[in-house]
PDB file of C-alpha atoms in Angstrom:
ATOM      1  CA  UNK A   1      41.298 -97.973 156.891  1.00 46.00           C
ATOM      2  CA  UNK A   2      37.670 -97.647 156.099  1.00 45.00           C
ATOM      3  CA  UNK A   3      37.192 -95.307 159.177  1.00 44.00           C
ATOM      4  CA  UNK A   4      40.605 -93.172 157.744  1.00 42.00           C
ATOM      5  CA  UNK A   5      39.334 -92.996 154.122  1.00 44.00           C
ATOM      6  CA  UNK A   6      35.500 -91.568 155.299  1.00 40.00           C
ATOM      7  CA  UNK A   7      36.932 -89.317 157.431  1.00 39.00           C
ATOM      8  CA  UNK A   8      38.447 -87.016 154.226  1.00 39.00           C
ATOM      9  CA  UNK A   9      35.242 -87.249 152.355  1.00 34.00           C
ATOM     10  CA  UNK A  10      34.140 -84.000 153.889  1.00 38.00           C
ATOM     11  CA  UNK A  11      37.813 -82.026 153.232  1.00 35.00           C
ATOM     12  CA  UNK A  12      37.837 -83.210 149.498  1.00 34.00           C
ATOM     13  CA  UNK A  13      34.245 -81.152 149.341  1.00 34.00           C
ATOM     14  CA  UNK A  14      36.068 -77.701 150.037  1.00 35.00           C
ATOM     15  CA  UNK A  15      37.445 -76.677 147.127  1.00 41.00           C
ATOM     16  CA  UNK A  16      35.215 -75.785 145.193  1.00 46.00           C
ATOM     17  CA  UNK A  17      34.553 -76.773 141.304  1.00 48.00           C
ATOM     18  CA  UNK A  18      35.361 -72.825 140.010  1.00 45.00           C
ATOM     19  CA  UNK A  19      38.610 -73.099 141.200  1.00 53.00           C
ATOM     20  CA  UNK A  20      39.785 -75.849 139.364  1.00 56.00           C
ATOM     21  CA  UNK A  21      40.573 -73.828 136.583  1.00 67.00           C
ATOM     22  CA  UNK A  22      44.025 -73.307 136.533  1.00 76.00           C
ATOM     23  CA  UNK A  23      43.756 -69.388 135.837  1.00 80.00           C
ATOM     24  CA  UNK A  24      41.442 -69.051 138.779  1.00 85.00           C
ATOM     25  CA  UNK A  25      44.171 -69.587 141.103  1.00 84.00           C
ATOM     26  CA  UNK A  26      46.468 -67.209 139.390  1.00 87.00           C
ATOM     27  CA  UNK A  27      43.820 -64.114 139.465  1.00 90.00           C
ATOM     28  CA  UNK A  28      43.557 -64.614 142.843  1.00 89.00           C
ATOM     29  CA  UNK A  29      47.740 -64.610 143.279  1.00 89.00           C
ATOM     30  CA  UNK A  30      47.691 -61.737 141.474  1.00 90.00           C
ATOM     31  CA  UNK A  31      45.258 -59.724 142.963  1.00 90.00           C
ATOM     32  CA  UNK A  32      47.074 -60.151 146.589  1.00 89.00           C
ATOM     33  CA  UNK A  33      50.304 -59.245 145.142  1.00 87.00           C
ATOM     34  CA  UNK A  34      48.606 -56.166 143.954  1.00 88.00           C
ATOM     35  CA  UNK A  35      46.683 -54.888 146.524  1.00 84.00           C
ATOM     36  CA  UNK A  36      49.992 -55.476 148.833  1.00 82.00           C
ATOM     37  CA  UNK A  37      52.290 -53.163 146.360  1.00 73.00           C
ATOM     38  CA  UNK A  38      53.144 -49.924 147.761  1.00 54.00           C
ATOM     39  CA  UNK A  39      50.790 -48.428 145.023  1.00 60.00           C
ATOM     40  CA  UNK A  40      47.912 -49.781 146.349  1.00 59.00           C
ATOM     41  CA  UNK A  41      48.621 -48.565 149.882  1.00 50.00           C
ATOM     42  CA  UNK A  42      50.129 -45.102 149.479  1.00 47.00           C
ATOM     43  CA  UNK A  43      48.265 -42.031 150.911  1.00 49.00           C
ATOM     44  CA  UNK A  44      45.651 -41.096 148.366  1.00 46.00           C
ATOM     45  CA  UNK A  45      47.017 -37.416 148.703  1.00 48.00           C
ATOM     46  CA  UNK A  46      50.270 -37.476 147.902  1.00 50.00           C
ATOM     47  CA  UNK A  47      52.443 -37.565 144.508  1.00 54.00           C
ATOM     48  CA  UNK A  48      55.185 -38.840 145.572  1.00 64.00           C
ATOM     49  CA  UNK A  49      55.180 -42.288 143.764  1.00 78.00           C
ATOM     50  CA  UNK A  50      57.672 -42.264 140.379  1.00 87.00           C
ATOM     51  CA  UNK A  51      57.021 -43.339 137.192  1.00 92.00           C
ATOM     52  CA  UNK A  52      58.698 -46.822 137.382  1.00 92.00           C
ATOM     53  CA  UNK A  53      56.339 -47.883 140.069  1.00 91.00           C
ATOM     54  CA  UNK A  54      53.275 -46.277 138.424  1.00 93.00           C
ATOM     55  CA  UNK A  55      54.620 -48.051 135.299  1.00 95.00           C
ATOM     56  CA  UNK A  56      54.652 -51.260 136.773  1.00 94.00           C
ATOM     57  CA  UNK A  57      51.258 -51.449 138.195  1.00 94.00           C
ATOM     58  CA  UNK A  58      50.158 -50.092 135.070  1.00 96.00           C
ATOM     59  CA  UNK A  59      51.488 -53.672 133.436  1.00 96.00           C
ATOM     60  CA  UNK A  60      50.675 -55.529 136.192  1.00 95.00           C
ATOM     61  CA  UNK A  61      46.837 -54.805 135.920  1.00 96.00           C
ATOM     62  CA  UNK A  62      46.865 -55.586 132.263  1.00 97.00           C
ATOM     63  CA  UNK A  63      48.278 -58.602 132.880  1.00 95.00           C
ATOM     64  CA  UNK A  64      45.723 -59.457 135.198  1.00 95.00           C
ATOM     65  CA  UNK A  65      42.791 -58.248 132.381  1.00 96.00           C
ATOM     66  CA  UNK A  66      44.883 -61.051 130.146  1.00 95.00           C
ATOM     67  CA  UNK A  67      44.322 -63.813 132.738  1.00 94.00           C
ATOM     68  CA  UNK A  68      40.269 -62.676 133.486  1.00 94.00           C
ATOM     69  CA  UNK A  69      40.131 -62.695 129.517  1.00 94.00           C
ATOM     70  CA  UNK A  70      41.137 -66.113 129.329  1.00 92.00           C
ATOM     71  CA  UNK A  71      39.321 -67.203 132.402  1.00 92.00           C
ATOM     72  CA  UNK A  72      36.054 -65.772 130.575  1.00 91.00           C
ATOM     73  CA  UNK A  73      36.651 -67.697 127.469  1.00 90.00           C
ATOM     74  CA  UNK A  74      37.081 -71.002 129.323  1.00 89.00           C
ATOM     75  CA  UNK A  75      34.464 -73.712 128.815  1.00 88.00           C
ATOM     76  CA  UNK A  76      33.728 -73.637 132.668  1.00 87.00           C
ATOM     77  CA  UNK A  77      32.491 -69.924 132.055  1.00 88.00           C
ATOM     78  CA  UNK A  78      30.516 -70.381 129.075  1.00 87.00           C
ATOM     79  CA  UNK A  79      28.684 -73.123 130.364  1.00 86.00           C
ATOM     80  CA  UNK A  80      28.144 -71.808 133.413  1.00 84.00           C
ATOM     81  CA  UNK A  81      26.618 -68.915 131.808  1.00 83.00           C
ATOM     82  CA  UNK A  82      22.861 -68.648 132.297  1.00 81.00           C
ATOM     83  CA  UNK A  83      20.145 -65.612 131.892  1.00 78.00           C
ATOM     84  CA  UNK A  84      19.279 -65.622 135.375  1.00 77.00           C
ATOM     85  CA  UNK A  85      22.742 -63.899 135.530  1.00 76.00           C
ATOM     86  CA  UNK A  86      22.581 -61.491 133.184  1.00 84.00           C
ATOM     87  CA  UNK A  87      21.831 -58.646 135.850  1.00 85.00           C
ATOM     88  CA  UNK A  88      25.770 -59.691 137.457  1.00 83.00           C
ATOM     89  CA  UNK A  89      27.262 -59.532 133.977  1.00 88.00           C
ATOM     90  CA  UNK A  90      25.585 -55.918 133.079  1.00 89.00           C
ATOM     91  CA  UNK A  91      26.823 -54.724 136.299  1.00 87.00           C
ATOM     92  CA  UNK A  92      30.472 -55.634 135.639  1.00 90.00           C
ATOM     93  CA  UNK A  93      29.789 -54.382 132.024  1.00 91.00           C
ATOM     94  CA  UNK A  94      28.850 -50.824 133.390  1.00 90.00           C
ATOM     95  CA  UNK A  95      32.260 -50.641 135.787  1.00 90.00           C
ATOM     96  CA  UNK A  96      33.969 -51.276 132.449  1.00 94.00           C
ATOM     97  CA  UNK A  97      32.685 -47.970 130.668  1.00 94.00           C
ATOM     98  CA  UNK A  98      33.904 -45.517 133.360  1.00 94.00           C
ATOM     99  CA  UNK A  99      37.134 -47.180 133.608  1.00 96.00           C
ATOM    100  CA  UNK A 100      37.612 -47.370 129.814  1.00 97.00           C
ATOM    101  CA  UNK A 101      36.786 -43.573 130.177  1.00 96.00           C
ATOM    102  CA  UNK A 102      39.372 -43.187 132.674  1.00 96.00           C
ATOM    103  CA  UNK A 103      41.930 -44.719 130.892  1.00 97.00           C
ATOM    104  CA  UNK A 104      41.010 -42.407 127.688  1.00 96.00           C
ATOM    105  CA  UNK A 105      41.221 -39.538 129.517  1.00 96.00           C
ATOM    106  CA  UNK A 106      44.988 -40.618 130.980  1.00 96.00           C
ATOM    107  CA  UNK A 107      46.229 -41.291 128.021  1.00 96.00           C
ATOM    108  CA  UNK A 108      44.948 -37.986 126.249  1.00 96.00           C
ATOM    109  CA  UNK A 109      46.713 -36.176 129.335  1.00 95.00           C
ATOM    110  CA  UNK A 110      49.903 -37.833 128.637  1.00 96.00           C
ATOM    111  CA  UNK A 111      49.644 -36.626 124.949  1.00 95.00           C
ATOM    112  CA  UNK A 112      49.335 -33.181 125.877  1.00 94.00           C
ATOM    113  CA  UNK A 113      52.164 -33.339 127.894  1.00 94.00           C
ATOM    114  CA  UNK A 114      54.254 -34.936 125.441  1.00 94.00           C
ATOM    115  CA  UNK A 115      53.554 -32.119 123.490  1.00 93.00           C
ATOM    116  CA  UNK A 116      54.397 -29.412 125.756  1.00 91.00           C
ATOM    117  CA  UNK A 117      57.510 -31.188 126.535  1.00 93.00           C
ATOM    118  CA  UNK A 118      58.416 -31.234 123.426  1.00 92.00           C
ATOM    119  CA  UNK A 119      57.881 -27.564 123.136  1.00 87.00           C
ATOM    120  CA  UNK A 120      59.799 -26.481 126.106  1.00 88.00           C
ATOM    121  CA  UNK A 121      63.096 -28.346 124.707  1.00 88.00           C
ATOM    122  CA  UNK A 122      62.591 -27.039 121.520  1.00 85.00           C
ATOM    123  CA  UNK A 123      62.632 -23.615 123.016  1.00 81.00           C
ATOM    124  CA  UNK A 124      65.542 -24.273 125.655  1.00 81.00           C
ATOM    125  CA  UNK A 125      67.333 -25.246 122.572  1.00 80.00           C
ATOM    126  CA  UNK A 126      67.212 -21.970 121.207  1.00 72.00           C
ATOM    127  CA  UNK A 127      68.223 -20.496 124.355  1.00 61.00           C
ATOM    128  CA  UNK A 128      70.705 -17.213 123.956  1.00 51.00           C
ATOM    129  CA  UNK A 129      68.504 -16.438 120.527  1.00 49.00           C
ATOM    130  CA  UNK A 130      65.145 -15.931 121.325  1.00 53.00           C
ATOM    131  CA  UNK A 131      64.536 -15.991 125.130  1.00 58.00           C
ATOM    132  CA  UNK A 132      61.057 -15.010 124.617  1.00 62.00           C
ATOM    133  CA  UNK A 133      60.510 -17.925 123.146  1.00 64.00           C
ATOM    134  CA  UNK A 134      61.481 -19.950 126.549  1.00 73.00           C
ATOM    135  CA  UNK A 135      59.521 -17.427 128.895  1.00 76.00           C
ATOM    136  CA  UNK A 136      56.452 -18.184 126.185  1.00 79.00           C
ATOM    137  CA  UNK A 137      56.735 -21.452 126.215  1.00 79.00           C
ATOM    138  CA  UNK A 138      57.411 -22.167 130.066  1.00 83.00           C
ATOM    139  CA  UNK A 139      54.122 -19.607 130.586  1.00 85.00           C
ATOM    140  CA  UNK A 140      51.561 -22.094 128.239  1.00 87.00           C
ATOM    141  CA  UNK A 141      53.070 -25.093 130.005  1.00 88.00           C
ATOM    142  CA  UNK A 142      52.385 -23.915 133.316  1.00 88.00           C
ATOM    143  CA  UNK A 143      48.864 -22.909 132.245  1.00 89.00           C
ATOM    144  CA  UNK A 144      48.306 -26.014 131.127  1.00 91.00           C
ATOM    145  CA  UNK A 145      49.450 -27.668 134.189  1.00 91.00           C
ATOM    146  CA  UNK A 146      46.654 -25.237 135.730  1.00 89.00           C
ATOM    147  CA  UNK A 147      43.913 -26.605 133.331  1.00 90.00           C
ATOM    148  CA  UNK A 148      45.027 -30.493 133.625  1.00 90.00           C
ATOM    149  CA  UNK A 149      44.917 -29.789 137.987  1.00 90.00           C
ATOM    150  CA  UNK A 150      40.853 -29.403 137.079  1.00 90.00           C
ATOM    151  CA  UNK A 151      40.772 -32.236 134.731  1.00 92.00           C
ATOM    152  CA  UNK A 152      42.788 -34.648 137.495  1.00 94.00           C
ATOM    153  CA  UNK A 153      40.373 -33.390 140.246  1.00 93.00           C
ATOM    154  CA  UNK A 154      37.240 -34.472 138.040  1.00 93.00           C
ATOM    155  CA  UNK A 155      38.729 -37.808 137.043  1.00 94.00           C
ATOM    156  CA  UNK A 156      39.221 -38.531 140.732  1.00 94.00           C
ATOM    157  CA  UNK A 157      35.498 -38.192 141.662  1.00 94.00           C
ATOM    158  CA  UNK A 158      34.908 -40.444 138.931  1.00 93.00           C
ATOM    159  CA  UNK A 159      37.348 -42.897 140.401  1.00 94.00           C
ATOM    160  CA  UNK A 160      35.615 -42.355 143.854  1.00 92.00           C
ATOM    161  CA  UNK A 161      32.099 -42.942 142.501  1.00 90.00           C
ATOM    162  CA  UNK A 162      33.438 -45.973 140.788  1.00 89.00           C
ATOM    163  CA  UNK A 163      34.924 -47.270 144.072  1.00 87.00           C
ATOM    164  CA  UNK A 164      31.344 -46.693 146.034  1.00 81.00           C
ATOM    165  CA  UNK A 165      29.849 -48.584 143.368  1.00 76.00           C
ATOM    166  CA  UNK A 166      32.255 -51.344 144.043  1.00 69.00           C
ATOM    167  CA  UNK A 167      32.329 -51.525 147.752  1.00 65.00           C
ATOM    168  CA  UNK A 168      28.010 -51.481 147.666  1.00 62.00           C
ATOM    169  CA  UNK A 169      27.934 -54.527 145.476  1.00 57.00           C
ATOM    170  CA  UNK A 170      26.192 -57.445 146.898  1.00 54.00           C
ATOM    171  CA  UNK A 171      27.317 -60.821 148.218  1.00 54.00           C
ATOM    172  CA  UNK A 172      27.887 -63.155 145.145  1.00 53.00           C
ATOM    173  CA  UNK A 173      27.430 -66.948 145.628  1.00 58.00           C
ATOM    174  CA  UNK A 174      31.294 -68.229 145.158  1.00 57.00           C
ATOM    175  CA  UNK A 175      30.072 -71.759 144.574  1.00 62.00           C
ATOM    176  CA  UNK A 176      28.282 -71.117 141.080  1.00 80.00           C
ATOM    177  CA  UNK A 177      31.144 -70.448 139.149  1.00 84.00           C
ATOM    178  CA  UNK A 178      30.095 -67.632 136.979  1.00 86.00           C
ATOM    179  CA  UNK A 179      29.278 -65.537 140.257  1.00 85.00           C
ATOM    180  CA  UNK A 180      32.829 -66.560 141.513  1.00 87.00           C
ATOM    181  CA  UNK A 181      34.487 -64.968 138.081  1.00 89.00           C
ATOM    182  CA  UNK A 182      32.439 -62.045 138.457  1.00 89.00           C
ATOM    183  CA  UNK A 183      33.423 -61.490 141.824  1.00 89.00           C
ATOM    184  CA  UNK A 184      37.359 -61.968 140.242  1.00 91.00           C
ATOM    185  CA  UNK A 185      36.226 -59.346 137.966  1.00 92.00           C
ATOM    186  CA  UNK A 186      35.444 -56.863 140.136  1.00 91.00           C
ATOM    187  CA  UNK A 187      37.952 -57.111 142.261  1.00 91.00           C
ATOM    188  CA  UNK A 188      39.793 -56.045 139.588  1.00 93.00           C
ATOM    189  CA  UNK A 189      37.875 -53.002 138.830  1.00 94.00           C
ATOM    190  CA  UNK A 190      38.511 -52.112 141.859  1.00 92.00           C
ATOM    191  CA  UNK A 191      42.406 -52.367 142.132  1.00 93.00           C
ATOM    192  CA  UNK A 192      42.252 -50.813 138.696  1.00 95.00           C
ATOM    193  CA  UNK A 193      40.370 -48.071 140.372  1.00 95.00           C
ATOM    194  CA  UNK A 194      43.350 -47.342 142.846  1.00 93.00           C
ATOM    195  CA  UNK A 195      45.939 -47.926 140.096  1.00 95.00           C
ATOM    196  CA  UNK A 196      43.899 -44.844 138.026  1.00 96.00           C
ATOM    197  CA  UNK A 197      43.558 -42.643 140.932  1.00 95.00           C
ATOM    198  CA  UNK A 198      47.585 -43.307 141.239  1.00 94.00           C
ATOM    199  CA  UNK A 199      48.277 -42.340 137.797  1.00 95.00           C
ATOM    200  CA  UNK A 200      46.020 -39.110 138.342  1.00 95.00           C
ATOM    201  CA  UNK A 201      48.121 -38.011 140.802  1.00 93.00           C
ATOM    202  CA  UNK A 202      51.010 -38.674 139.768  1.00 93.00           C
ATOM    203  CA  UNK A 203      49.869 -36.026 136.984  1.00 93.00           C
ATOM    204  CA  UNK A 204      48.457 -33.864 139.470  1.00 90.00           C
ATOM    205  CA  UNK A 205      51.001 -30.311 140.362  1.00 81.00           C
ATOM    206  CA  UNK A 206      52.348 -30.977 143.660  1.00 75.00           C
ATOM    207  CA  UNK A 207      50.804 -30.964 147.121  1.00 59.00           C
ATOM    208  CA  UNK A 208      51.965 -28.121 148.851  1.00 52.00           C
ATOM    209  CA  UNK A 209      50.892 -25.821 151.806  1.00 45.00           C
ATOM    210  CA  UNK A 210      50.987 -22.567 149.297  1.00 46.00           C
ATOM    211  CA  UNK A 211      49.828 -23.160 145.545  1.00 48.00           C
ATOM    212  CA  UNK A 212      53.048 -24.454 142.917  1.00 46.00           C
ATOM    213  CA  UNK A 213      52.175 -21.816 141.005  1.00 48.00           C
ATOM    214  CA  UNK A 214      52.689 -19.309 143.982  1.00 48.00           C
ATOM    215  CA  UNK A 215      56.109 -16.790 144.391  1.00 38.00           C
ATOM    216  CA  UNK A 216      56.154 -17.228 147.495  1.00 43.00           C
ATOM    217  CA  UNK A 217      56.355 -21.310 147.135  1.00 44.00           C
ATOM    218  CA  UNK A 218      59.047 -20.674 144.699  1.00 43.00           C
ATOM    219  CA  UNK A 219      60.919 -18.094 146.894  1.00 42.00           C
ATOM    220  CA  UNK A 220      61.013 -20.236 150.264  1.00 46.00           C
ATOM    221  CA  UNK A 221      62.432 -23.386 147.848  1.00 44.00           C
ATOM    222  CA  UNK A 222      65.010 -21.633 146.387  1.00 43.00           C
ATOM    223  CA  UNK A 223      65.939 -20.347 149.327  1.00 41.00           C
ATOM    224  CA  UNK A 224      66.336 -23.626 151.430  1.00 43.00           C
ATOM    225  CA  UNK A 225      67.989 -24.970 148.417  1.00 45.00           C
ATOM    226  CA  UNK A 226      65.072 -27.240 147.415  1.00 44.00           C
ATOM    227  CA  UNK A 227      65.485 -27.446 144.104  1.00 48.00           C
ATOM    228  CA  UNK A 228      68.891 -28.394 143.556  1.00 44.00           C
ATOM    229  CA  UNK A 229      69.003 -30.928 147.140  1.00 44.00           C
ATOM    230  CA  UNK A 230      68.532 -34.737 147.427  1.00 38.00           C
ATOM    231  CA  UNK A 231      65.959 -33.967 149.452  1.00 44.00           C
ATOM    232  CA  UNK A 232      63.705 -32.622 147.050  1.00 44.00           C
ATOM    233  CA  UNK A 233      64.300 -35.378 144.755  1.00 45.00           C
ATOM    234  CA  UNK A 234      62.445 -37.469 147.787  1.00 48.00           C
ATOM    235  CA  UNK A 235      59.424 -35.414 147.882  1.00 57.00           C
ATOM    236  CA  UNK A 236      58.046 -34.760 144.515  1.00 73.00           C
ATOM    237  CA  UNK A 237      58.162 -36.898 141.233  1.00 88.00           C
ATOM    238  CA  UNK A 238      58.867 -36.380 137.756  1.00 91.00           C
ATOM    239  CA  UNK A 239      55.938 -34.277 137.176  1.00 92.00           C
ATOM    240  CA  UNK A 240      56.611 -32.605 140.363  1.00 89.00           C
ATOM    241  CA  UNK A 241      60.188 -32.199 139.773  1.00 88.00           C
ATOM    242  CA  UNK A 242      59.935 -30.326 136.572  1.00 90.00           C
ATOM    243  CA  UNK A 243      56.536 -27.977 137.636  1.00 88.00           C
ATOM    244  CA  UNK A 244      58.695 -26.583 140.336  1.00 84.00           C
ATOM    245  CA  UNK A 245      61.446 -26.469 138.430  1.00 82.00           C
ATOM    246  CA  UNK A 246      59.930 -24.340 135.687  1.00 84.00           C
ATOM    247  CA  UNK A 247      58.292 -21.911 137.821  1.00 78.00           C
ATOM    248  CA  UNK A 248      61.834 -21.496 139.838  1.00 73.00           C
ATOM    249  CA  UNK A 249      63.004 -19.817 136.073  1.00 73.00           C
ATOM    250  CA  UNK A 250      59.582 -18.722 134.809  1.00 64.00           C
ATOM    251  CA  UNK A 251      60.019 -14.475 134.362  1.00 61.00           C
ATOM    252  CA  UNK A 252      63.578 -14.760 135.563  1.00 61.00           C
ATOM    253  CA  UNK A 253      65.309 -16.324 132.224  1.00 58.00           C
ATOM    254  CA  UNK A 254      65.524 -12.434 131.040  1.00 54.00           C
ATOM    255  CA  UNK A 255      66.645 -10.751 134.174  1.00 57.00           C
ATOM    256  CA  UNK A 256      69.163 -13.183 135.227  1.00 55.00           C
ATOM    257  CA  UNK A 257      72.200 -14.693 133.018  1.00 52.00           C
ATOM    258  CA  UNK A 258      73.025 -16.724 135.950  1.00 48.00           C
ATOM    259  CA  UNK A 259      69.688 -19.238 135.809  1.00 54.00           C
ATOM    260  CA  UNK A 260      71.963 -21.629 133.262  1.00 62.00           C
ATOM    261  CA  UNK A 261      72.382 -24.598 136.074  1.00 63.00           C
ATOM    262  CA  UNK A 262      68.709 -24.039 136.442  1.00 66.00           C
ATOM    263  CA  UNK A 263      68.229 -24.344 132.616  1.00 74.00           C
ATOM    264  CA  UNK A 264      70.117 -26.938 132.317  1.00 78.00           C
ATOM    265  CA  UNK A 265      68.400 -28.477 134.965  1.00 79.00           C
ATOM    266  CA  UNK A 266      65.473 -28.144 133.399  1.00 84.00           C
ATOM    267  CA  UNK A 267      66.593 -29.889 130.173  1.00 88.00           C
ATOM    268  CA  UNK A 268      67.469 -32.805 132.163  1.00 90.00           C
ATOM    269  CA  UNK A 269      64.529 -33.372 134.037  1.00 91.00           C
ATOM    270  CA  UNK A 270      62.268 -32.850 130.854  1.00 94.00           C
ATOM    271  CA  UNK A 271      64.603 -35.228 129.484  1.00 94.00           C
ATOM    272  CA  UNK A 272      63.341 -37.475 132.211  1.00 94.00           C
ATOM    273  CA  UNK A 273      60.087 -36.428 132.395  1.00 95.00           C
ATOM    274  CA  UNK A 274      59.452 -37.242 128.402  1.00 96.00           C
ATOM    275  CA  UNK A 275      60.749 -40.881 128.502  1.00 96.00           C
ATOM    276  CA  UNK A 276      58.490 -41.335 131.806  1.00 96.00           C
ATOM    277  CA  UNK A 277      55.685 -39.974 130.393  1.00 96.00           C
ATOM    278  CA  UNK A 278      56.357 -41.495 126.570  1.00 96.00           C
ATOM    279  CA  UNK A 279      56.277 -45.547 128.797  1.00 97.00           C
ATOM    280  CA  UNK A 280      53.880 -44.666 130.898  1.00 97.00           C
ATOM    281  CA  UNK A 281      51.376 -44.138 127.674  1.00 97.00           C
ATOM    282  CA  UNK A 282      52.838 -47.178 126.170  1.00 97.00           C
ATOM    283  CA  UNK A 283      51.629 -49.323 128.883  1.00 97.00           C
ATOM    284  CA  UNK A 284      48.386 -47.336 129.181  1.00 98.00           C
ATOM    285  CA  UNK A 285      47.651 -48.793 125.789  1.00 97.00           C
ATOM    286  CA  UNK A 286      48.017 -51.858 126.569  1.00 97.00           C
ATOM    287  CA  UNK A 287      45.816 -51.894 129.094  1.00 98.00           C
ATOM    288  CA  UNK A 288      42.756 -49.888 127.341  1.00 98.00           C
ATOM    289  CA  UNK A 289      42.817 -52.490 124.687  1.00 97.00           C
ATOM    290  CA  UNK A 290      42.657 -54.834 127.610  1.00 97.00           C
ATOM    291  CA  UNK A 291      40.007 -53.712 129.500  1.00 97.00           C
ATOM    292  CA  UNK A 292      37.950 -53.387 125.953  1.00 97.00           C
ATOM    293  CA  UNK A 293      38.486 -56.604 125.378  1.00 96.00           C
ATOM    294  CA  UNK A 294      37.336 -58.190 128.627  1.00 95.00           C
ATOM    295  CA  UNK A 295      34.021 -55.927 127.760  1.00 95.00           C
ATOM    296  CA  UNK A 296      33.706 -57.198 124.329  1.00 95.00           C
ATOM    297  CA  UNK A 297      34.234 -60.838 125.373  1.00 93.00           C
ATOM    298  CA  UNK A 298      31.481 -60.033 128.231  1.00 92.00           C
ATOM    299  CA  UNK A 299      29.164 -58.497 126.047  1.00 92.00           C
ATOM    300  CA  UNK A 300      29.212 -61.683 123.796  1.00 90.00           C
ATOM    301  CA  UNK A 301      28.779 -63.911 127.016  1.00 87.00           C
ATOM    302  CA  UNK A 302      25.322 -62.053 127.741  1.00 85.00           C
ATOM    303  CA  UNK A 303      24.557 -62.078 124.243  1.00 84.00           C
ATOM    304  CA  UNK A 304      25.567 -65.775 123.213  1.00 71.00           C
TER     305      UNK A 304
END
């Protein structure tokens, strides 16, 4: 028995004392169920993810900010803290700013868009009185959708910076504890990273061979029946649906009494389009609060 009970000395040894935190554990969980969602793995240069699945990575990650909040108020943590450290912490704390500024500049894009949106159905409602009005209105939204393409591409060399940053970061002891919740941490950052640059694109006009804005785009879909087919509905999402959409009527709504499936169209998928884009800021504001809490709570760890 003696010979039985020396021989799992060693295996007791392997798990180390971080983990014994009961939140440790379910970071970890968490993080593999993310970075295995379809979100995580999609090709970087398409759109074609919807709003329900943006949506729910969106909550997801927050969630996971909750747990690493927690985790960093635990007494494990704050003992663990020491100013030898400090250089760790500030590096996590500086990953925080560009993501907070990433998550600003989402949710201002979404506010924009809400207002456009709002616009557009005012003016569809008026349809029959003042068709100007629609042709006006579908015009500054598409211009818009023009300025916000520049705004997307910026955000997502941010996002790629922020990823270098991530991968470049050195090996961190696991069995101090405090190096083993910063390396939870950024982890994090960097699934948040991915989960930004999906939310960019899902704002970001569709990928095409010949520019959304283009006639000759417009021109072949109509033709093949794009817009109206199953088979679009497959390719591009909510965003994409009504851009191409809108520029299928855009200087046509005058010349042709016939476009009023294509309005109506339109209404529905702005319809859509609003409620998408009215959660998808919801959840976005959840998780900036998050993610500025996490910093805060940092901040006071380096400063304690």
């Amino acid at each position: 028995m003696k010979e039985m009970n020396s021989v799992h000395i060693p295996v007791r040894s392997i798990s180390l004392p971080s983990r014994l935190h009961p939140n440790s554990l379910k970071i970890e969980t968490e993080l593999n169920k993310l970075k295995s969602r379809q979100i995580l793995s999609s090709d970087s240069t398409t759109n074609s993810l919807g709003a329900e699945s943006i949506q729910l990575g969106v909550t997801k990650l927050a969630e996971l900010f909750i747990s690493i909040e927690e985790l960093t108020h635990s007494p494990q943590t704050q003992q663990a803290f020491h100013p030898q450290n400090l250089n760790e912490v500030e590096e996590v704390l500086d990953g925080s700013v560009g993501l907070i500024d990433i998550c600003s500049t989402a949710r201002d894009m979404l506010m924009a868009m809400q207002e456009h949106i709002r616009d557009l159905q005012s003016a569809l409602r008026r349809k029959g009185k003042d068709s100007s009005s629609i042709e006006s209105d579908v015009q500054t939204y598409i211009s818009f959708r023009k300025r916000a393409k520049k705004d997307i591409t910026k955000c997502l060399a941010t996002l790629k910076k922020l990823e270098n940053s991530a991968l470049s970061c050195p090996t961190l002891n696991e069995e101090h504890h405090l190096s083993y919740v910063i390396k939870l941490i950024k982890e994090t950052h960097a699934v948040a990273v991915t989960i930004f640059r999906s939310v960019m694109l899902f704002l970001a006009p569709p990928v095409t061979k010949t520019s959304i804005f283009g006639w000759s785009l417009i021109s072949k879909l109509t033709r093949s029946g794009l817009l109206a087919s199953d088979r679009g509905e497959k390719i591009f999402n909510e965003v994409g649906r009504v851009d191409i959409t809108l520029c299928s009527i855009h200087g046509q709504i005058k010349k042709n009494n016939d476009a009023v499936f294509v309005v109506q169209q339109v209404k529905e998928r702005l319809k859509t389009l609003g409620v998408s884009i009215q959660d998808l800021e919801c959840k976005l504001n959840c998780l900036f609060r998050c993610i500025i809490q996490n910093r805060v709570s940092l901040l006071n760890l380096a400063t304690a």
